Coordinates of C-alpha atoms and ligand atoms in Angstrom, one line a residue:
M1 CA 13.9 -123.6 62.5
A2 CA 10.9 -121.5 61.5
T3 CA 9.6 -124.0 59.0
D4 CA 6.9 -126.6 59.6
V5 CA 8.6 -130.0 59.7
T6 CA 5.8 -131.7 57.8
K7 CA 6.3 -129.6 54.7
L8 CA 10.0 -129.9 54.3
S9 CA 11.4 -130.7 50.9
A10 CA 12.6 -134.3 50.2
V11 CA 16.2 -133.2 50.2
E12 CA 15.8 -131.9 53.8
S13 CA 14.9 -135.3 55.1
I14 CA 17.8 -136.9 53.2
K15 CA 20.2 -134.5 54.8
E16 CA 18.7 -134.9 58.3
A17 CA 18.9 -138.7 58.1
S18 CA 22.4 -138.7 56.6
R19 CA 24.4 -138.7 59.9
F20 CA 26.4 -135.7 58.7
L21 CA 26.5 -136.6 55.0
R22 CA 27.3 -140.3 55.4
G23 CA 24.0 -141.8 54.2
T24 CA 24.7 -145.3 52.8
I25 CA 27.4 -144.0 50.4
G26 CA 30.0 -146.3 52.0
E27 CA 27.9 -149.4 51.4
E28 CA 26.9 -148.3 47.9
I29 CA 30.5 -147.8 46.8
Q30 CA 31.1 -151.5 47.5
E31 CA 28.1 -152.7 45.5
P32 CA 28.8 -154.1 42.0
V33 CA 26.5 -151.7 40.2
D34 CA 27.6 -148.7 38.0
H35 CA 25.5 -146.0 39.7
F36 CA 24.4 -144.7 43.1
G37 CA 20.8 -144.6 44.4
K38 CA 18.8 -141.4 44.5
D39 CA 19.3 -140.4 48.2
N40 CA 23.0 -140.9 48.1
I41 CA 23.1 -138.9 44.8
Q42 CA 22.0 -135.8 46.8
L43 CA 24.6 -136.4 49.6
L44 CA 27.4 -137.1 47.1
K45 CA 27.1 -133.4 45.9
F46 CA 28.4 -132.3 49.3
H47 CA 31.4 -134.5 48.7
G48 CA 32.0 -132.6 45.3
T49 CA 30.5 -135.1 42.9
Y50 CA 27.4 -135.5 40.7
Q51 CA 26.1 -138.6 39.1
Q52 CA 25.6 -138.1 35.3
D53 CA 25.1 -140.1 32.2
D54 CA 26.4 -139.6 28.7
R55 CA 23.4 -137.9 27.0
D56 CA 24.8 -138.5 23.5
A57 CA 24.7 -142.2 24.2
R58 CA 21.1 -142.3 25.5
G59 CA 19.0 -144.7 23.5
K60 CA 22.0 -146.2 21.8
G61 CA 23.8 -149.5 22.4
S62 CA 22.1 -151.6 25.1
G63 CA 19.6 -148.8 25.7
G64 CA 20.7 -148.4 29.3
K65 CA 22.3 -145.2 30.7
A66 CA 26.1 -144.8 30.5
Y67 CA 26.7 -143.6 34.0
S68 CA 29.7 -141.8 35.3
M69 CA 30.6 -139.1 37.9
M70 CA 31.5 -135.5 37.5
L71 CA 34.0 -134.4 40.2
R72 CA 34.5 -130.7 41.1
C73 CA 37.5 -129.5 43.1
R74 CA 37.5 -126.8 45.7
I75 CA 40.2 -124.2 44.9
P76 CA 39.7 -121.0 46.9
G77 CA 40.5 -118.0 44.7
G78 CA 41.5 -120.4 41.9
I79 CA 45.1 -120.7 43.2
L80 CA 47.0 -123.9 42.7
S81 CA 50.5 -125.2 41.9
S82 CA 51.8 -126.6 38.6
D83 CA 52.0 -130.0 40.3
Q84 CA 48.4 -129.8 41.4
F85 CA 47.3 -128.8 37.9
I86 CA 49.3 -131.6 36.2
A87 CA 47.8 -134.1 38.7
H88 CA 44.4 -133.1 37.4
L89 CA 45.5 -133.6 33.8
D90 CA 46.8 -137.0 34.8
L91 CA 43.5 -137.8 36.4
C92 CA 41.4 -136.7 33.5
D93 CA 43.6 -138.9 31.2
T94 CA 43.7 -142.0 33.4
L95 CA 40.3 -142.0 35.2
G96 CA 38.2 -139.3 33.4
N97 CA 37.1 -138.6 29.9
A98 CA 40.4 -137.2 28.8
T99 CA 39.2 -133.6 29.0
M100 CA 39.2 -131.1 31.8
K101 CA 36.8 -128.1 32.4
L102 CA 37.8 -124.9 34.0
T103 CA 34.6 -123.6 35.5
T104 CA 33.0 -120.2 36.0
R105 CA 33.9 -120.3 39.7
Q106 CA 37.7 -120.7 39.4
T107 CA 37.7 -124.5 39.9
I108 CA 38.3 -127.6 37.8
Q109 CA 35.8 -130.3 36.9
L110 CA 36.6 -133.8 35.8
H111 CA 34.0 -135.7 33.9
G112 CA 33.4 -139.4 33.0
I113 CA 34.8 -140.9 36.2
L114 CA 33.3 -144.4 36.7
K115 CA 31.8 -145.2 40.0
D116 CA 34.6 -147.6 40.9
N117 CA 37.2 -145.0 40.2
L118 CA 35.6 -142.3 42.4
K119 CA 37.4 -143.1 45.6
P120 CA 40.9 -143.3 44.1
T121 CA 40.2 -140.0 42.2
I122 CA 39.1 -138.1 45.4
A123 CA 41.9 -139.7 47.3
R124 CA 44.4 -138.5 44.7
I125 CA 43.0 -134.9 44.8
N126 CA 43.5 -134.9 48.6
E127 CA 46.9 -136.4 48.3
I128 CA 48.0 -133.3 46.3
G129 CA 46.7 -131.0 49.0
L130 CA 43.3 -130.1 47.5
S131 CA 39.8 -131.2 48.4
T132 CA 36.4 -131.7 46.8
L133 CA 34.4 -131.4 50.0
A134 CA 31.8 -128.6 49.7
A135 CA 32.6 -128.0 46.0
C136 CA 28.8 -128.7 45.5
G137 CA 25.8 -129.2 47.9
D138 CA 23.9 -127.0 50.3
V139 CA 27.0 -125.4 51.8
N140 CA 29.3 -122.5 51.2
R141 CA 31.0 -123.5 47.9
N142 CA 34.3 -122.4 46.3
V143 CA 35.0 -118.9 47.4
M144 CA 36.0 -116.7 44.5
C145 CA 38.6 -113.9 44.6
C146 CA 40.4 -111.8 42.1
P147 CA 43.2 -114.2 41.0
A148 CA 45.7 -111.5 39.8
K149 CA 49.2 -112.1 41.2
R150 CA 50.6 -108.8 42.5
T151 CA 53.2 -107.7 45.0
D152 CA 50.9 -105.1 46.5
R153 CA 49.5 -105.9 49.9
V154 CA 45.9 -105.5 48.7
H155 CA 45.8 -108.6 46.5
A156 CA 47.7 -110.7 49.1
Q157 CA 45.3 -109.6 51.9
M158 CA 42.2 -110.4 49.8
Q159 CA 43.6 -113.8 48.7
Q160 CA 44.5 -114.8 52.2
L161 CA 41.1 -113.8 53.5
C162 CA 39.5 -115.8 50.7
Y163 CA 41.4 -118.9 51.9
D164 CA 40.5 -118.2 55.6
I165 CA 36.8 -117.8 54.7
A166 CA 36.9 -121.1 52.8
I167 CA 38.3 -122.8 55.8
A168 CA 36.1 -121.1 58.4
M169 CA 32.9 -121.9 56.5
A170 CA 33.8 -125.5 55.4
P171 CA 31.7 -128.4 56.7
R172 CA 33.4 -130.2 59.6
T173 CA 31.9 -133.7 59.2
K174 CA 34.4 -136.6 59.4
A175 CA 32.3 -138.4 56.8
Y176 CA 34.4 -137.1 53.9
H177 CA 37.6 -138.5 55.5
E178 CA 36.0 -141.8 56.4
L179 CA 34.5 -142.4 52.9
W180 CA 37.2 -141.3 50.6
L181 CA 40.5 -141.2 52.6
T182 CA 40.5 -144.4 54.5
D183 CA 40.6 -148.1 53.5
D184 CA 37.4 -150.0 52.7
Q185 CA 36.8 -150.8 56.4
G186 CA 36.9 -147.1 57.2
E187 CA 39.8 -147.6 59.6
K188 CA 43.3 -147.1 58.1
T189 CA 43.9 -143.6 56.8
L190 CA 45.1 -143.7 53.2
V191 CA 45.8 -140.0 52.7
G192 CA 47.0 -137.3 55.0
G193 CA 46.6 -137.4 58.8
A194 CA 43.6 -138.3 60.8
P195 CA 40.8 -135.7 60.6
E196 CA 41.0 -133.1 63.2
R197 CA 37.5 -131.9 62.7
D198 CA 34.5 -132.7 64.9
A199 CA 31.7 -134.9 63.8
E200 CA 29.2 -132.1 64.7
E201 CA 28.6 -129.2 62.4
P202 CA 28.6 -126.0 64.7
L203 CA 27.8 -123.8 61.7
Y204 CA 25.5 -125.9 59.6
G205 CA 23.7 -128.3 62.0
T206 CA 22.2 -131.5 60.8
T207 CA 20.4 -130.2 57.7
Y208 CA 23.1 -127.8 56.4
L209 CA 21.8 -124.9 54.4
P210 CA 18.4 -124.7 52.6
R211 CA 20.3 -124.4 49.3
K212 CA 23.8 -123.8 47.7
F213 CA 25.7 -120.7 49.0
K214 CA 28.3 -118.7 47.1
M215 CA 30.8 -116.0 48.0
A216 CA 33.2 -113.8 46.0
M217 CA 35.7 -111.0 46.7
A218 CA 36.7 -108.2 44.3
L219 CA 38.1 -104.7 44.0
P220 CA 36.1 -101.7 42.7
E221 CA 38.4 -101.3 39.7
D222 CA 38.3 -105.0 39.0
N223 CA 35.0 -107.0 39.3
C224 CA 36.5 -110.0 37.6
V225 CA 34.5 -112.4 39.8
D226 CA 31.1 -111.0 39.2
L227 CA 30.3 -109.9 42.8
Y228 CA 26.7 -109.1 42.3
T229 CA 25.7 -112.7 41.3
N230 CA 26.8 -114.2 44.7
D231 CA 25.0 -114.8 48.0
I232 CA 27.7 -112.7 49.5
G233 CA 29.9 -110.3 47.6
L234 CA 32.8 -108.6 49.4
L235 CA 34.0 -105.4 47.8
A236 CA 37.4 -104.5 49.1
I237 CA 37.7 -100.9 50.2
V238 CA 41.2 -99.7 49.8
R239 CA 42.7 -96.5 51.4
E240 CA 46.4 -95.7 51.1
A241 CA 47.2 -99.1 49.6
E242 CA 45.6 -101.0 52.5
V243 CA 42.3 -102.9 52.6
I244 CA 40.4 -101.1 55.4
G245 CA 37.3 -103.3 55.1
Y246 CA 34.7 -104.6 52.7
N247 CA 31.3 -103.4 51.5
V248 CA 29.1 -106.5 51.9
I249 CA 26.7 -107.2 49.1
V250 CA 24.0 -109.9 49.7
G251 CA 21.4 -111.9 47.9
G252 CA 22.7 -112.2 44.3
G253 CA 21.9 -115.3 42.2
M254 CA 21.2 -116.2 38.6
G255 CA 19.0 -119.4 38.6
T256 CA 15.4 -119.1 37.4
T257 CA 12.7 -121.4 36.2
P258 CA 10.7 -119.5 33.5
S259 CA 7.5 -121.5 34.2
A260 CA 7.6 -120.5 37.9
Q261 CA 7.0 -116.8 38.3
K262 CA 8.2 -116.9 41.8
T263 CA 11.7 -117.4 40.5
Q264 CA 14.0 -114.8 39.0
P265 CA 17.7 -113.8 38.6
L266 CA 18.6 -111.1 41.2
L267 CA 21.6 -108.9 41.7
G268 CA 23.0 -108.6 45.2
K269 CA 22.1 -105.6 47.4
R270 CA 24.6 -103.4 49.2
M271 CA 24.1 -104.1 53.0
A272 CA 26.9 -102.8 55.2
F273 CA 30.6 -102.1 55.7
V274 CA 32.8 -104.4 57.8
T275 CA 36.4 -104.2 58.9
P276 CA 38.8 -107.0 58.0
E277 CA 38.5 -108.2 61.7
Q278 CA 34.7 -108.4 61.4
V279 CA 34.4 -110.0 58.0
I280 CA 34.4 -113.7 58.8
D281 CA 32.0 -113.5 61.7
V282 CA 29.7 -111.3 59.7
C283 CA 29.8 -113.8 56.8
K284 CA 29.0 -116.5 59.3
A285 CA 26.1 -114.5 60.7
I286 CA 24.7 -114.0 57.2
L287 CA 25.0 -117.7 56.5
M288 CA 23.2 -118.5 59.8
V289 CA 20.3 -116.1 58.9
Q290 CA 19.9 -118.0 55.7
R291 CA 20.3 -121.3 57.5
D292 CA 17.5 -120.5 60.0
H293 CA 15.2 -118.4 57.8
G294 CA 15.7 -119.6 54.2
N295 CA 12.9 -121.6 52.6
R296 CA 13.3 -125.3 53.3
E297 CA 10.0 -126.3 51.7
D298 CA 10.5 -125.4 48.1
R299 CA 14.0 -125.6 46.7
K300 CA 13.0 -123.4 43.8
I301 CA 12.9 -120.4 46.1
A302 CA 15.3 -121.6 48.8
R303 CA 18.3 -119.4 47.7
M304 CA 19.2 -116.5 50.1
K305 CA 18.3 -114.1 47.3
Y306 CA 14.6 -114.7 47.9
L307 CA 14.9 -114.1 51.6
V308 CA 16.7 -110.8 51.0
E309 CA 14.2 -109.8 48.3
N310 CA 11.1 -110.8 50.4
W311 CA 12.4 -109.2 53.6
G312 CA 14.0 -106.2 52.1
I313 CA 17.6 -105.3 52.8
E314 CA 16.9 -103.4 56.1
K315 CA 15.1 -106.3 57.8
F316 CA 17.8 -108.7 56.5
R317 CA 20.5 -106.5 57.9
Q318 CA 18.8 -106.3 61.3
H319 CA 18.8 -110.1 61.5
V320 CA 22.4 -110.2 60.5
E321 CA 23.2 -107.7 63.2
Q322 CA 21.4 -109.8 65.8
Y323 CA 23.3 -112.9 64.9
Y324 CA 26.5 -111.0 64.8
G325 CA 25.8 -109.3 68.1
S326 CA 26.3 -105.6 67.2
P327 CA 25.2 -103.0 64.7
L328 CA 27.2 -102.7 61.4
A329 CA 28.4 -99.5 59.6
D330 CA 26.8 -98.4 56.3
C331 CA 28.6 -99.2 53.0
T332 CA 31.1 -96.6 51.8
E333 CA 30.3 -94.9 48.5
D334 CA 32.7 -97.3 46.6
D335 CA 31.2 -99.6 44.0
V336 CA 32.5 -101.6 41.0
Y337 CA 33.7 -99.6 38.0
G338 CA 36.1 -101.9 36.1
F339 CA 36.7 -105.5 35.0
D340 CA 40.1 -106.9 34.2
D341 CA 40.0 -110.4 32.8
H342 CA 43.8 -110.7 33.3
M343 CA 44.4 -112.1 29.9
G344 CA 47.8 -111.7 28.1
W345 CA 51.0 -110.4 29.8
Q346 CA 50.7 -108.5 33.1
E347 CA 53.5 -107.3 35.4
Q348 CA 53.4 -108.6 38.9
G349 CA 55.5 -105.9 40.5
D350 CA 58.4 -108.1 41.4
G351 CA 60.1 -108.2 38.0
L352 CA 58.1 -111.3 37.1
W353 CA 55.2 -111.6 34.8
S354 CA 51.8 -113.4 34.6
Y355 CA 50.4 -114.6 31.4
G356 CA 46.6 -115.0 31.2
L357 CA 45.7 -117.8 28.6
N358 CA 42.2 -117.6 27.3
I359 CA 40.7 -121.1 27.2
E360 CA 37.6 -121.0 25.1
N361 CA 34.8 -122.1 27.4
G362 CA 37.3 -123.6 29.8
R363 CA 37.6 -126.9 27.9
I364 CA 41.1 -128.4 27.9
Y365 CA 41.8 -131.3 25.5
D366 CA 44.1 -132.7 22.9
N367 CA 42.9 -133.5 19.4
D368 CA 44.4 -133.4 15.9
R369 CA 44.0 -129.6 15.7
R370 CA 45.0 -128.4 19.1
Q371 CA 47.0 -130.0 21.9
F372 CA 46.1 -128.0 25.1
K373 CA 47.0 -130.7 27.5
T374 CA 50.4 -131.4 26.0
A375 CA 51.1 -127.6 25.8
L376 CA 50.1 -127.0 29.4
R377 CA 52.1 -130.0 30.6
A378 CA 55.2 -128.6 28.7
V379 CA 54.7 -125.1 30.2
C380 CA 54.4 -126.5 33.7
A381 CA 57.4 -128.8 33.2
E382 CA 59.6 -126.0 31.9
F383 CA 58.6 -123.0 34.2
N384 CA 56.8 -124.6 37.1
P385 CA 54.5 -121.5 37.3
E386 CA 51.9 -121.0 39.9
I387 CA 48.5 -121.4 38.2
R388 CA 45.5 -119.2 38.8
L389 CA 42.1 -119.9 37.5
T390 CA 39.8 -117.0 36.5
S391 CA 36.0 -116.8 36.8
H392 CA 35.9 -116.6 33.0
Q393 CA 36.9 -120.2 32.6
S394 CA 40.5 -119.3 31.8
M395 CA 43.9 -119.6 33.5
I396 CA 47.0 -117.5 34.4
F397 CA 50.6 -118.7 34.5
C398 CA 52.4 -116.7 37.2
D399 CA 56.0 -116.0 38.1
I400 CA 57.4 -116.0 34.5
R401 CA 60.8 -114.4 34.1
P402 CA 61.0 -111.7 31.4
D403 CA 63.5 -113.9 29.5
D404 CA 61.1 -116.8 29.4
R405 CA 58.1 -114.9 27.9
D406 CA 58.8 -115.7 24.3
R407 CA 59.6 -119.3 25.0
L408 CA 56.2 -119.7 26.8
I409 CA 54.3 -118.4 23.8
A410 CA 56.4 -120.6 21.5
I411 CA 55.4 -123.7 23.4
L412 CA 51.7 -122.7 23.1
R413 CA 52.1 -122.1 19.4
E414 CA 54.0 -125.4 18.8
H415 CA 50.9 -127.1 20.0
S416 CA 48.5 -124.9 18.1
V417 CA 47.0 -123.4 21.2
P418 CA 45.4 -120.1 20.3
V419 CA 47.2 -117.4 22.4
S420 CA 45.1 -114.7 24.1
E421 CA 46.3 -112.0 21.7
E422 CA 44.7 -113.8 18.8
F423 CA 41.2 -113.9 20.3
S424 CA 38.6 -111.5 18.9
E425 CA 37.1 -109.3 21.6
I426 CA 33.8 -111.1 21.4
R427 CA 35.3 -114.5 21.9
R428 CA 37.6 -113.3 24.6
W429 CA 34.6 -112.0 26.7
S430 CA 32.3 -114.9 26.0
M431 CA 31.5 -117.9 28.2
A432 CA 29.4 -121.0 27.8
C433 CA 28.4 -123.5 30.4
V434 CA 29.0 -127.3 30.1
A435 CA 25.5 -128.4 29.0
L436 CA 25.4 -131.4 26.7
P437 CA 26.5 -134.2 26.8
T438 CA 27.2 -134.4 30.5
C439 CA 24.8 -132.0 32.3
G440 CA 21.6 -133.7 33.4
L441 CA 19.7 -130.4 33.3
A442 CA 20.7 -129.2 29.9
I443 CA 17.9 -128.5 27.4
T444 CA 20.1 -127.3 24.6
E445 CA 23.7 -127.2 23.5
S446 CA 25.9 -124.5 24.9
E447 CA 29.7 -125.2 25.2
R448 CA 29.6 -127.1 21.9
A449 CA 27.5 -124.4 20.1
L450 CA 28.9 -121.1 21.2
P451 CA 32.2 -121.3 19.2
G452 CA 30.2 -121.8 16.0
I453 CA 27.9 -118.9 16.8
I454 CA 30.8 -116.6 17.4
D455 CA 32.4 -117.7 14.1
R456 CA 29.4 -116.2 12.4
L457 CA 29.4 -113.0 14.4
E458 CA 33.1 -112.0 14.0
A459 CA 33.0 -110.9 10.4
P460 CA 29.8 -108.8 10.7
L461 CA 31.3 -107.1 13.8
S462 CA 34.5 -106.2 11.8
K463 CA 32.4 -104.9 8.9
L464 CA 30.5 -102.7 11.3
G465 CA 33.8 -101.5 12.9
L466 CA 32.7 -102.8 16.3
D467 CA 35.4 -105.5 16.6
R468 CA 37.3 -103.5 19.3
D469 CA 34.3 -103.0 21.5
Q470 CA 34.3 -105.0 24.7
F471 CA 31.0 -106.7 25.7
T472 CA 30.1 -110.0 27.3
L473 CA 28.2 -112.7 25.5
R474 CA 27.3 -115.7 27.6
M475 CA 25.4 -118.8 26.8
T476 CA 23.8 -121.6 28.9
G477 CA 22.0 -124.8 27.9
C478 CA 19.1 -124.1 30.4
P479 CA 17.8 -121.2 32.5
N480 CA 19.9 -122.2 35.6
G481 CA 22.4 -119.6 34.5
C482 CA 25.8 -121.4 35.2
A483 CA 27.6 -119.0 32.8
R484 CA 25.9 -116.0 34.4
P485 CA 24.0 -115.0 31.2
Y486 CA 21.5 -112.6 32.9
N487 CA 23.9 -109.8 33.8
S488 CA 26.1 -110.0 30.6
D489 CA 25.6 -107.5 27.7
L490 CA 24.0 -110.3 25.7
G491 CA 22.8 -113.7 26.9
I492 CA 21.7 -116.8 25.1
V493 CA 19.7 -119.2 27.3
G494 CA 18.5 -122.7 26.2
K495 CA 14.7 -122.8 26.5
A496 CA 13.4 -125.8 24.5
K497 CA 15.0 -128.3 22.2
G498 CA 17.0 -126.2 19.6
K499 CA 15.4 -123.0 20.8
Y500 CA 16.9 -120.2 23.0
T501 CA 15.8 -117.0 24.8
L502 CA 17.9 -114.0 23.8
F503 CA 18.7 -111.5 26.5
A504 CA 20.0 -108.0 26.1
G505 CA 20.9 -105.0 28.2
G506 CA 23.2 -106.4 30.9
A507 CA 26.7 -105.0 31.5
L508 CA 30.3 -106.1 31.3
L509 CA 30.6 -104.8 34.9
G510 CA 28.0 -107.3 36.0
N511 CA 25.9 -104.7 37.8
R512 CA 22.8 -104.6 35.6
L513 CA 20.4 -107.4 34.7
S514 CA 19.3 -107.9 31.1
Y515 CA 15.8 -108.3 29.8
I516 CA 14.3 -110.9 27.5
Y517 CA 14.7 -109.5 24.0
K518 CA 13.3 -112.5 22.1
D519 CA 12.1 -115.9 23.1
M520 CA 12.2 -119.3 21.4
V521 CA 14.7 -118.2 18.9
P522 CA 15.8 -121.2 16.8
H523 CA 19.5 -122.0 16.9
D524 CA 20.2 -121.3 13.2
V525 CA 18.9 -117.7 13.4
L526 CA 20.5 -116.7 16.6
H527 CA 23.4 -115.1 14.9
D528 CA 21.1 -113.1 12.6
E529 CA 19.2 -111.7 15.6
I530 CA 22.5 -110.8 17.3
V531 CA 23.9 -109.2 14.1
A532 CA 20.8 -107.1 13.8
I533 CA 21.4 -105.8 17.4
F534 CA 25.0 -105.0 16.5
A535 CA 23.7 -103.0 13.4
A536 CA 21.2 -101.1 15.5
F537 CA 23.9 -100.3 18.1
K538 CA 26.2 -99.1 15.3
V539 CA 23.7 -96.6 14.0
N540 CA 22.1 -95.4 17.2
R541 CA 24.7 -95.6 20.0
L542 CA 25.5 -92.5 22.0
E543 CA 29.1 -91.5 22.4
G544 CA 31.0 -93.9 24.7
E545 CA 27.9 -96.1 25.1
T546 CA 28.5 -99.9 25.6
L547 CA 26.4 -102.5 23.8
G548 CA 24.6 -103.5 27.0
G549 CA 24.1 -99.8 27.9
F550 CA 22.6 -99.1 24.6
C551 CA 20.2 -102.0 24.8
A552 CA 19.2 -101.0 28.3
R553 CA 18.6 -97.4 27.3
V554 CA 16.4 -98.1 24.3
G555 CA 14.5 -101.0 25.9
R556 CA 13.1 -104.2 24.3
D557 CA 10.5 -102.8 21.9
Q558 CA 12.6 -100.0 20.5
L559 CA 15.6 -102.3 20.2
E560 CA 13.4 -104.6 18.0
S561 CA 12.4 -101.7 15.7
L562 CA 15.9 -100.3 15.5
A563 CA 17.3 -103.8 14.7
A564 CA 14.8 -104.3 11.9
A565 CA 15.5 -100.9 10.4
A566 CA 19.3 -100.8 10.7
P567 CA 21.3 -101.7 7.5
K568 CA 22.8 -105.2 7.9
P569 CA 26.6 -105.6 7.3
Ligands
SRM601 FE1 25.9 -124.5 37.9 C1 23.6 -126.9 38.5 C2 27.7 -126.7 36.1 C3 28.4 -122.3 37.9 C4 23.7 -122.0 38.8 N1 25.7 -126.5 37.4 C5 24.7 -127.3 37.8 C6 25.0 -128.8 37.5 C7 25.7 -129.4 38.6 C8 23.8 -129.6 37.0 C9 23.1 -130.5 38.0 O1 22.7 -129.9 39.0 O2 22.9 -131.7 37.7 C10 26.0 -128.5 36.3 C11 27.0 -129.6 36.0 C12 27.2 -129.7 34.5 C13 28.4 -130.6 34.1 O3 28.1 -131.5 33.3 O4 29.5 -130.4 34.5 C14 26.5 -127.2 36.6 N2 27.7 -124.6 37.2 C15 28.3 -125.5 36.4 C16 29.6 -125.0 35.9 C17 30.6 -126.2 35.7 C18 29.4 -124.3 34.6 C19 30.7 -124.1 33.8 O5 30.6 -124.4 32.6 O6 31.7 -123.6 34.3 C20 30.0 -124.0 37.0 C21 30.7 -124.6 38.2 C22 31.1 -123.6 39.2 C23 32.0 -124.1 40.3 O7 33.2 -124.4 40.0 O8 31.6 -124.2 41.4 C24 28.6 -123.6 37.5 N3 26.0 -122.6 38.4 C25 27.1 -121.8 38.2 C26 26.8 -120.4 38.4 C27 27.8 -119.3 38.2 C28 28.4 -118.8 39.5 O9 28.2 -119.4 40.5 O10 29.1 -117.8 39.5 C29 25.5 -120.4 38.6 C30 24.6 -119.1 38.7 C31 24.8 -118.3 40.0 C32 23.9 -118.9 41.0 O11 24.3 -119.8 41.7 O12 22.8 -118.4 41.1 C33 25.0 -121.7 38.6 N4 23.9 -124.5 38.6 C34 23.2 -123.4 38.8 C35 21.9 -123.8 39.2 C36 20.7 -122.8 39.5 C37 20.8 -122.5 41.0 C38 19.6 -121.7 41.4 O13 19.7 -120.9 42.4 O14 18.5 -121.8 40.8 C39 21.8 -125.2 39.1 C40 20.6 -126.1 39.4 C41 20.3 -126.2 40.8 O15 21.0 -125.9 41.7 O16 19.2 -126.8 41.1 C42 23.1 -125.6 38.7
SF4_602 FE1 23.7 -127.5 32.9 FE2 21.9 -125.5 32.8 FE3 24.1 -125.2 34.3 FE4 24.3 -125.2 31.7 S1 23.2 -123.7 32.9 S2 25.6 -126.4 33.1 S3 22.8 -126.7 31.1 S4 22.5 -126.6 34.7

């Protein structure tokens, strides 16, 4: 490693001493306390789980923290069976907080799992053929891929490769099996066969990566996974209905700390073209460059995006070529030009249909008004559809026969689940991160606030005649950017208690970063600020211009003047 050992960040020593992610998790699980200690909290992330506390409950009751665990599954490309989906619903009802979250990276999160229930929950997830290993932590996380079910070879090739990458780049430690899938003595296997993997980590070594690592795969006409925000984005290049290779985009990432100037959101940079045969080894080479040259002293600047930015793409590519062992070809001209969110009915090409159900902010629950869980259970029981999760926190039911289409919609309606066709464009293209009450890093509300903000934007948009325009509006409860707010047309980012930074000028395609339009905007005037932007757009847009394109063209200062001058609806 290039870094001086004495300056390594605290997490580096925890990883090094952990004996491949074991730490003292096994001992702590047995202890009669409701939470884990701080070193194991870091290691538990690699196993797919975060320790949290109910932030609504802080300072109430006995005054202590109400601890529980969040558990994130690893679902490459977001593809799972009805049974696996139902098993998650069962888990959220029996051991979680009775809700389930579809995430911005095509996975499922369970919240509110008590420490004593962590092992049975992880064991159950493995029993149904899924895993939580490497859903979080300084490793390659859930690999995203366009989830559309199609009979063409292109989607199948990409989805297979997505799965193969996830396996090839998964950690190999036996610790996961020992801790969660054996009896308390660590001897008898409870779930599945004995682990076939080595105790050593040929790809990661003892200290794994300097920071989290993310990958996604998309098509030029359909960047539904937001390629440019990933450490590695693979853009499939198709000629005569075959994937002939991938343009490799490196060094994207959203997270930033506004008080630290050295941090910033960055879009990935186009690096090289690789054939399908080369792609896994080149991805491994990229990961190894980051492993050996990424910053291990300061976690704020440890993501690969800073290495790519500091070195420049040419130097980075040279290193990748050295690790890979031969020169790489240049990218083809192809780039992203479309985004299909796969909502509503789509033909698969085999006579069957997929139905994309928009789940607002990915939250699945039952209450007096809406019974998502009951409806989804009923759909799965009746049609047994394959389920595919989107990177916009929504889901797709696949393999529906034409005759069953009306019945599926009827089931949703019977349980007051809003169907995708009823969503306004603004709500359809919006996303909010979890934030309060579970996220330990949240500064403001997000998931619980965005629906109300959109309620106040829908009528003005209609009055302005902009309600058919498609643009992304994304909100997060802190600057970490979990709902990717820095490349959306508009972004709302929690900055201080009840105050937000408003971003403008990104793009639905995800290939342009936004700028700070206004800072420290109080929650209750956010919608006024946004309506003023809509009004300015209405009066001043060029033909065919998108909302983000307009904001980017006029720039911050002119946008402010135009927004002040435009007649409000
Ligand atoms: Fe995230 C941390 C939730 C996608 C950037 N993210 C967190 C934690 C684990 C908070 C923590 O560290 O204690 C959040 C748990 C909240 C909770 O209560 O569940 C959290 N992130 C999420 C999810 C669930 C948001 C959602 O509402 O869907 C997404 C889970 C994705 C998954 O299934 O794997 C999620 N996080 C993202 C994305 C979007 C993406 O990857 O496409 C980003 C921006 C892209 C990127 O990585 O740059 C993202 N999360 C972060 C960061 C900032 C990373 C950075 O480089 O600075 C943190 C904080 C950190 O790592 O220190 C973070
Ligand atoms: Fe939590 Fe911030 Fe991520 Fe939202 S963006 S889930 S508040 S870390």
